Amino acid sequence: MKVQVLKGSKQQIAQSVAEIPGQVREVVVFVEDPSDTGSAEAGEDIFVEMEPFTVKAGDVDYSRNSLYSRQD
């Protein structure tokens, strides 16, 4: 399986998806509301819908601070 990020207008993205060789089983789409200012509200987790598709392994600290800190 290969991951691709498609950017552009709806028509450009739809055309790109249609041209992908092989079978496309799932697509993640980010839709901005007309009232969106381009930033998420404070505390809002925009990836909460993706939780069932994430990998969590054992007793690991997934915080941003831990991920970007040098470990022994």
PDB file of N, CA and C in Angstrom:
ATOM      1  N   MET A   1       0.845  -1.163   0.000  1.00  0.00           N
ATOM      2  CA  MET A   1       0.000   0.000   0.000  1.00  0.00           C
ATOM      3  C   MET A   1       0.893   1.229   0.000  1.00  0.00           C
ATOM      4  N   LYS A   2       0.450   2.274  -0.681  1.00  0.00           N
ATOM      5  CA  LYS A   2       1.220   3.509  -0.803  1.00  0.00           C
ATOM      6  C   LYS A   2       0.326   4.680  -0.423  1.00  0.00           C
ATOM      7  N   VAL A   3       0.874   5.650   0.271  1.00  0.00           N
ATOM      8  CA  VAL A   3       0.127   6.838   0.680  1.00  0.00           C
ATOM      9  C   VAL A   3       0.430   7.971  -0.283  1.00  0.00           C
ATOM     10  N   GLN A   4      -0.606   8.681  -0.714  1.00  0.00           N
ATOM     11  CA  GLN A   4      -0.436   9.848  -1.577  1.00  0.00           C
ATOM     12  C   GLN A   4      -1.218  11.009  -0.980  1.00  0.00           C
ATOM     13  N   VAL A   5      -0.655  12.205  -1.048  1.00  0.00           N
ATOM     14  CA  VAL A   5      -1.344  13.415  -0.623  1.00  0.00           C
ATOM     15  C   VAL A   5      -1.701  14.172  -1.886  1.00  0.00           C
ATOM     16  N   LEU A   6      -2.999  14.425  -2.081  1.00  0.00           N
ATOM     17  CA  LEU A   6      -3.473  15.132  -3.260  1.00  0.00           C
ATOM     18  C   LEU A   6      -3.963  16.503  -2.830  1.00  0.00           C
ATOM     19  N   LYS A   7      -3.524  17.531  -3.528  1.00  0.00           N
ATOM     20  CA  LYS A   7      -3.947  18.896  -3.215  1.00  0.00           C
ATOM     21  C   LYS A   7      -4.475  19.545  -4.473  1.00  0.00           C
ATOM     22  N   GLY A   8      -5.386  20.495  -4.315  1.00  0.00           N
ATOM     23  CA  GLY A   8      -5.937  21.225  -5.438  1.00  0.00           C
ATOM     24  C   GLY A   8      -7.415  21.463  -5.233  1.00  0.00           C
ATOM     25  N   SER A   9      -8.102  21.799  -6.312  1.00  0.00           N
ATOM     26  CA  SER A   9      -9.547  22.013  -6.239  1.00  0.00           C
ATOM     27  C   SER A   9     -10.250  20.658  -6.167  1.00  0.00           C
ATOM     28  N   LYS A  10     -11.554  20.672  -5.910  1.00  0.00           N
ATOM     29  CA  LYS A  10     -12.315  19.428  -5.867  1.00  0.00           C
ATOM     30  C   LYS A  10     -12.154  18.651  -7.172  1.00  0.00           C
ATOM     31  N   GLN A  11     -12.243  19.367  -8.266  1.00  0.00           N
ATOM     32  CA  GLN A  11     -12.153  18.720  -9.568  1.00  0.00           C
ATOM     33  C   GLN A  11     -10.759  18.123  -9.790  1.00  0.00           C
ATOM     34  N   GLN A  12      -9.719  18.856  -9.413  1.00  0.00           N
ATOM     35  CA  GLN A  12      -8.356  18.357  -9.584  1.00  0.00           C
ATOM     36  C   GLN A  12      -8.113  17.122  -8.723  1.00  0.00           C
ATOM     37  N   ILE A  13      -8.591  17.143  -7.478  1.00  0.00           N
ATOM     38  CA  ILE A  13      -8.421  16.003  -6.585  1.00  0.00           C
ATOM     39  C   ILE A  13      -9.204  14.805  -7.102  1.00  0.00           C
ATOM     40  N   ALA A  14     -10.452  15.027  -7.535  1.00  0.00           N
ATOM     41  CA  ALA A  14     -11.265  13.934  -8.070  1.00  0.00           C
ATOM     42  C   ALA A  14     -10.599  13.322  -9.298  1.00  0.00           C
ATOM     43  N   GLN A  15     -10.056  14.150 -10.169  1.00  0.00           N
ATOM     44  CA  GLN A  15      -9.377  13.653 -11.362  1.00  0.00           C
ATOM     45  C   GLN A  15      -8.138  12.846 -10.970  1.00  0.00           C
ATOM     46  N   SER A  16      -7.389  13.331  -9.995  1.00  0.00           N
ATOM     47  CA  SER A  16      -6.195  12.615  -9.536  1.00  0.00           C
ATOM     48  C   SER A  16      -6.554  11.259  -8.939  1.00  0.00           C
ATOM     49  N   VAL A  17      -7.646  11.201  -8.168  1.00  0.00           N
ATOM     50  CA  VAL A  17      -8.092   9.934  -7.586  1.00  0.00           C
ATOM     51  C   VAL A  17      -8.503   8.978  -8.698  1.00  0.00           C
ATOM     52  N   ALA A  18      -9.214   9.488  -9.695  1.00  0.00           N
ATOM     53  CA  ALA A  18      -9.665   8.645 -10.802  1.00  0.00           C
ATOM     54  C   ALA A  18      -8.491   8.077 -11.593  1.00  0.00           C
ATOM     55  N   GLU A  19      -7.365   8.770 -11.617  1.00  0.00           N
ATOM     56  CA  GLU A  19      -6.204   8.331 -12.392  1.00  0.00           C
ATOM     57  C   GLU A  19      -5.244   7.428 -11.616  1.00  0.00           C
ATOM     58  N   ILE A  20      -5.500   7.203 -10.324  1.00  0.00           N
ATOM     59  CA  ILE A  20      -4.632   6.339  -9.523  1.00  0.00           C
ATOM     60  C   ILE A  20      -4.814   4.901 -10.000  1.00  0.00           C
ATOM     61  N   PRO A  21      -3.705   4.246 -10.368  1.00  0.00           N
ATOM     62  CA  PRO A  21      -3.835   2.852 -10.803  1.00  0.00           C
ATOM     63  C   PRO A  21      -4.155   1.943  -9.625  1.00  0.00           C
ATOM     64  N   GLY A  22      -4.859   0.868  -9.882  1.00  0.00           N
ATOM     65  CA  GLY A  22      -5.200  -0.080  -8.825  1.00  0.00           C
ATOM     66  C   GLY A  22      -6.493   0.292  -8.138  1.00  0.00           C
ATOM     67  N   GLN A  23      -6.747  -0.379  -7.027  1.00  0.00           N
ATOM     68  CA  GLN A  23      -7.990  -0.176  -6.291  1.00  0.00           C
ATOM     69  C   GLN A  23      -7.800   0.856  -5.185  1.00  0.00           C
ATOM     70  N   VAL A  24      -8.704   1.832  -5.110  1.00  0.00           N
ATOM     71  CA  VAL A  24      -8.704   2.820  -4.035  1.00  0.00           C
ATOM     72  C   VAL A  24      -9.796   2.386  -3.057  1.00  0.00           C
ATOM     73  N   ARG A  25      -9.398   2.079  -1.803  1.00  0.00           N
ATOM     74  CA  ARG A  25     -10.353   1.560  -0.825  1.00  0.00           C
ATOM     75  C   ARG A  25     -10.861   2.606   0.139  1.00  0.00           C
ATOM     76  N   GLU A  26     -10.057   3.602   0.467  1.00  0.00           N
ATOM     77  CA  GLU A  26     -10.470   4.625   1.428  1.00  0.00           C
ATOM     78  C   GLU A  26      -9.849   5.946   1.044  1.00  0.00           C
ATOM     79  N   VAL A  27     -10.549   7.020   1.388  1.00  0.00           N
ATOM     80  CA  VAL A  27     -10.045   8.368   1.155  1.00  0.00           C
ATOM     81  C   VAL A  27     -10.363   9.204   2.383  1.00  0.00           C
ATOM     82  N   VAL A  28      -9.399   9.973   2.867  1.00  0.00           N
ATOM     83  CA  VAL A  28      -9.607  10.903   3.971  1.00  0.00           C
ATOM     84  C   VAL A  28      -9.721  12.290   3.354  1.00  0.00           C
ATOM     85  N   VAL A  29     -10.810  12.986   3.661  1.00  0.00           N
ATOM     86  CA  VAL A  29     -11.070  14.287   3.062  1.00  0.00           C
ATOM     87  C   VAL A  29     -11.217  15.325   4.171  1.00  0.00           C
ATOM     88  N   PHE A  30     -10.521  16.447   4.035  1.00  0.00           N
ATOM     89  CA  PHE A  30     -10.667  17.570   4.955  1.00  0.00           C
ATOM     90  C   PHE A  30     -11.531  18.615   4.256  1.00  0.00           C
ATOM     91  N   VAL A  31     -12.702  18.925   4.817  1.00  0.00           N
ATOM     92  CA  VAL A  31     -13.628  19.892   4.232  1.00  0.00           C
ATOM     93  C   VAL A  31     -13.698  21.100   5.149  1.00  0.00           C
ATOM     94  N   GLU A  32     -13.356  22.263   4.604  1.00  0.00           N
ATOM     95  CA  GLU A  32     -13.414  23.495   5.396  1.00  0.00           C
ATOM     96  C   GLU A  32     -14.801  24.098   5.282  1.00  0.00           C
ATOM     97  N   ASP A  33     -15.371  24.477   6.423  1.00  0.00           N
ATOM     98  CA  ASP A  33     -16.631  25.192   6.417  1.00  0.00           C
ATOM     99  C   ASP A  33     -16.375  26.606   5.913  1.00  0.00           C
ATOM    100  N   PRO A  34     -17.362  27.224   5.268  1.00  0.00           N
ATOM    101  CA  PRO A  34     -17.155  28.590   4.777  1.00  0.00           C
ATOM    102  C   PRO A  34     -16.762  29.567   5.878  1.00  0.00           C
ATOM    103  N   SER A  35     -17.168  29.292   7.115  1.00  0.00           N
ATOM    104  CA  SER A  35     -16.850  30.191   8.228  1.00  0.00           C
ATOM    105  C   SER A  35     -15.481  29.918   8.828  1.00  0.00           C
ATOM    106  N   ASP A  36     -14.799  28.835   8.382  1.00  0.00           N
ATOM    107  CA  ASP A  36     -13.470  28.522   8.919  1.00  0.00           C
ATOM    108  C   ASP A  36     -12.486  29.630   8.590  1.00  0.00           C
ATOM    109  N   THR A  37     -11.639  29.939   9.568  1.00  0.00           N
ATOM    110  CA  THR A  37     -10.628  30.973   9.352  1.00  0.00           C
ATOM    111  C   THR A  37      -9.278  30.364   9.022  1.00  0.00           C
ATOM    112  N   GLY A  38      -9.248  29.044   8.875  1.00  0.00           N
ATOM    113  CA  GLY A  38      -7.994  28.383   8.543  1.00  0.00           C
ATOM    114  C   GLY A  38      -7.271  27.809   9.741  1.00  0.00           C
ATOM    115  N   SER A  39      -7.797  27.998  10.933  1.00  0.00           N
ATOM    116  CA  SER A  39      -7.153  27.421  12.110  1.00  0.00           C
ATOM    117  C   SER A  39      -8.190  26.702  12.952  1.00  0.00           C
ATOM    118  N   ALA A  40      -7.771  25.654  13.617  1.00  0.00           N
ATOM    119  CA  ALA A  40      -8.664  24.893  14.478  1.00  0.00           C
ATOM    120  C   ALA A  40      -8.920  25.669  15.762  1.00  0.00           C
ATOM    121  N   GLU A  41     -10.109  25.471  16.329  1.00  0.00           N
ATOM    122  CA  GLU A  41     -10.425  26.117  17.601  1.00  0.00           C
ATOM    123  C   GLU A  41      -9.499  25.569  18.673  1.00  0.00           C
ATOM    124  N   ALA A  42      -9.255  26.377  19.685  1.00  0.00           N
ATOM    125  CA  ALA A  42      -8.353  25.973  20.759  1.00  0.00           C
ATOM    126  C   ALA A  42      -8.843  24.681  21.391  1.00  0.00           C
ATOM    127  N   GLY A  43      -7.962  23.701  21.491  1.00  0.00           N
ATOM    128  CA  GLY A  43      -8.304  22.439  22.107  1.00  0.00           C
ATOM    129  C   GLY A  43      -8.990  21.449  21.190  1.00  0.00           C
ATOM    130  N   GLU A  44      -9.343  21.849  19.984  1.00  0.00           N
ATOM    131  CA  GLU A  44     -10.033  20.948  19.066  1.00  0.00           C
ATOM    132  C   GLU A  44      -9.027  19.987  18.426  1.00  0.00           C
ATOM    133  N   ASP A  45      -9.333  18.694  18.472  1.00  0.00           N
ATOM    134  CA  ASP A  45      -8.471  17.691  17.853  1.00  0.00           C
ATOM    135  C   ASP A  45      -9.053  17.353  16.487  1.00  0.00           C
ATOM    136  N   ILE A  46      -8.436  17.894  15.430  1.00  0.00           N
ATOM    137  CA  ILE A  46      -8.988  17.699  14.095  1.00  0.00           C
ATOM    138  C   ILE A  46      -8.786  16.269  13.596  1.00  0.00           C
ATOM    139  N   PHE A  47      -7.971  15.473  14.278  1.00  0.00           N
ATOM    140  CA  PHE A  47      -7.713  14.108  13.845  1.00  0.00           C
ATOM    141  C   PHE A  47      -8.459  13.077  14.689  1.00  0.00           C
ATOM    142  N   VAL A  48      -9.415  13.499  15.506  1.00  0.00           N
ATOM    143  CA  VAL A  48     -10.122  12.572  16.390  1.00  0.00           C
ATOM    144  C   VAL A  48     -10.846  11.496  15.576  1.00  0.00           C
ATOM    145  N   GLU A  49     -11.327  11.813  14.377  1.00  0.00           N
ATOM    146  CA  GLU A  49     -12.011  10.822  13.554  1.00  0.00           C
ATOM    147  C   GLU A  49     -11.054   9.749  13.038  1.00  0.00           C
ATOM    148  N   MET A  50      -9.752  10.046  13.043  1.00  0.00           N
ATOM    149  CA  MET A  50      -8.766   9.097  12.548  1.00  0.00           C
ATOM    150  C   MET A  50      -8.296   8.133  13.637  1.00  0.00           C
ATOM    151  N   GLU A  51      -8.750   8.295  14.864  1.00  0.00           N
ATOM    152  CA  GLU A  51      -8.302   7.481  16.001  1.00  0.00           C
ATOM    153  C   GLU A  51      -8.378   5.976  15.736  1.00  0.00           C
ATOM    154  N   PRO A  52      -9.458   5.468  15.116  1.00  0.00           N
ATOM    155  CA  PRO A  52      -9.504   4.020  14.877  1.00  0.00           C
ATOM    156  C   PRO A  52      -8.401   3.517  13.943  1.00  0.00           C
ATOM    157  N   PHE A  53      -7.766   4.412  13.199  1.00  0.00           N
ATOM    158  CA  PHE A  53      -6.761   4.019  12.223  1.00  0.00           C
ATOM    159  C   PHE A  53      -5.329   4.266  12.713  1.00  0.00           C
ATOM    160  N   THR A  54      -5.165   4.730  13.943  1.00  0.00           N
ATOM    161  CA  THR A  54      -3.829   5.017  14.457  1.00  0.00           C
ATOM    162  C   THR A  54      -3.236   3.791  15.141  1.00  0.00           C
ATOM    163  N   VAL A  55      -1.928   3.795  15.251  1.00  0.00           N
ATOM    164  CA  VAL A  55      -1.216   2.688  15.899  1.00  0.00           C
ATOM    165  C   VAL A  55      -0.720   3.172  17.251  1.00  0.00           C
ATOM    166  N   LYS A  56      -1.061   2.471  18.283  1.00  0.00           N
ATOM    167  CA  LYS A  56      -0.575   2.763  19.632  1.00  0.00           C
ATOM    168  C   LYS A  56       0.126   1.524  20.146  1.00  0.00           C
ATOM    169  N   ALA A  57       1.368   1.673  20.557  1.00  0.00           N
ATOM    170  CA  ALA A  57       2.148   0.517  20.991  1.00  0.00           C
ATOM    171  C   ALA A  57       2.489   0.617  22.471  1.00  0.00           C
ATOM    172  N   GLY A  58       2.034  -0.329  23.239  1.00  0.00           N
ATOM    173  CA  GLY A  58       2.422  -0.484  24.633  1.00  0.00           C
ATOM    174  C   GLY A  58       2.367   0.781  25.468  1.00  0.00           C
ATOM    175  N   ASP A  59       3.356   0.925  26.339  1.00  0.00           N
ATOM    176  CA  ASP A  59       3.420   2.039  27.278  1.00  0.00           C
ATOM    177  C   ASP A  59       4.347   3.111  26.702  1.00  0.00           C
ATOM    178  N   VAL A  60       3.875   3.824  25.690  1.00  0.00           N
ATOM    179  CA  VAL A  60       4.684   4.824  24.997  1.00  0.00           C
ATOM    180  C   VAL A  60       4.057   6.199  25.201  1.00  0.00           C
ATOM    181  N   ASP A  61       4.899   7.197  25.433  1.00  0.00           N
ATOM    182  CA  ASP A  61       4.442   8.580  25.580  1.00  0.00           C
ATOM    183  C   ASP A  61       4.396   9.218  24.189  1.00  0.00           C
ATOM    184  N   TYR A  62       3.190   9.477  23.688  1.00  0.00           N
ATOM    185  CA  TYR A  62       3.016  10.030  22.347  1.00  0.00           C
ATOM    186  C   TYR A  62       2.876  11.555  22.346  1.00  0.00           C
ATOM    187  N   SER A  63       3.188  12.195  23.463  1.00  0.00           N
ATOM    188  CA  SER A  63       3.066  13.653  23.518  1.00  0.00           C
ATOM    189  C   SER A  63       4.084  14.299  22.582  1.00  0.00           C
ATOM    190  N   ARG A  64       3.773  15.485  22.109  1.00  0.00           N
ATOM    191  CA  ARG A  64       4.666  16.210  21.194  1.00  0.00           C
ATOM    192  C   ARG A  64       6.043  16.390  21.824  1.00  0.00           C
ATOM    193  N   ASN A  65       6.070  16.760  23.104  1.00  0.00           N
ATOM    194  CA  ASN A  65       7.335  16.978  23.799  1.00  0.00           C
ATOM    195  C   ASN A  65       8.182  15.700  23.797  1.00  0.00           C
ATOM    196  N   SER A  66       7.543  14.571  24.066  1.00  0.00           N
ATOM    197  CA  SER A  66       8.269  13.314  24.092  1.00  0.00           C
ATOM    198  C   SER A  66       8.756  12.909  22.701  1.00  0.00           C
ATOM    199  N   LEU A  67       7.926  13.116  21.700  1.00  0.00           N
ATOM    200  CA  LEU A  67       8.293  12.720  20.335  1.00  0.00           C
ATOM    201  C   LEU A  67       9.490  13.520  19.811  1.00  0.00           C
ATOM    202  N   TYR A  68       9.608  14.769  20.222  1.00  0.00           N
ATOM    203  CA  TYR A  68      10.676  15.631  19.699  1.00  0.00           C
ATOM    204  C   TYR A  68      11.847  15.801  20.650  1.00  0.00           C
ATOM    205  N   SER A  69      11.876  15.000  21.729  1.00  0.00           N
ATOM    206  CA  SER A  69      12.991  15.060  22.675  1.00  0.00           C
ATOM    207  C   SER A  69      13.926  13.897  22.430  1.00  0.00           C
ATOM    208  N   ARG A  70      15.222  14.146  22.546  1.00  0.00           N
ATOM    209  CA  ARG A  70      16.224  13.080  22.373  1.00  0.00           C
ATOM    210  C   ARG A  70      16.114  12.108  23.531  1.00  0.00           C
ATOM    211  N   GLN A  71      16.116  10.824  23.207  1.00  0.00           N
ATOM    212  CA  GLN A  71      16.021   9.757  24.209  1.00  0.00           C
ATOM    213  C   GLN A  71      17.316   8.940  24.186  1.00  0.00           C
ATOM    214  N   ASP A  72      17.614   8.303  25.322  1.00  0.00           N
ATOM    215  CA  ASP A  72      18.769   7.398  25.390  1.00  0.00           C
ATOM    216  C   ASP A  72      18.483   6.118  24.644  1.00  0.00           C
TER     217      ASP A  72
END
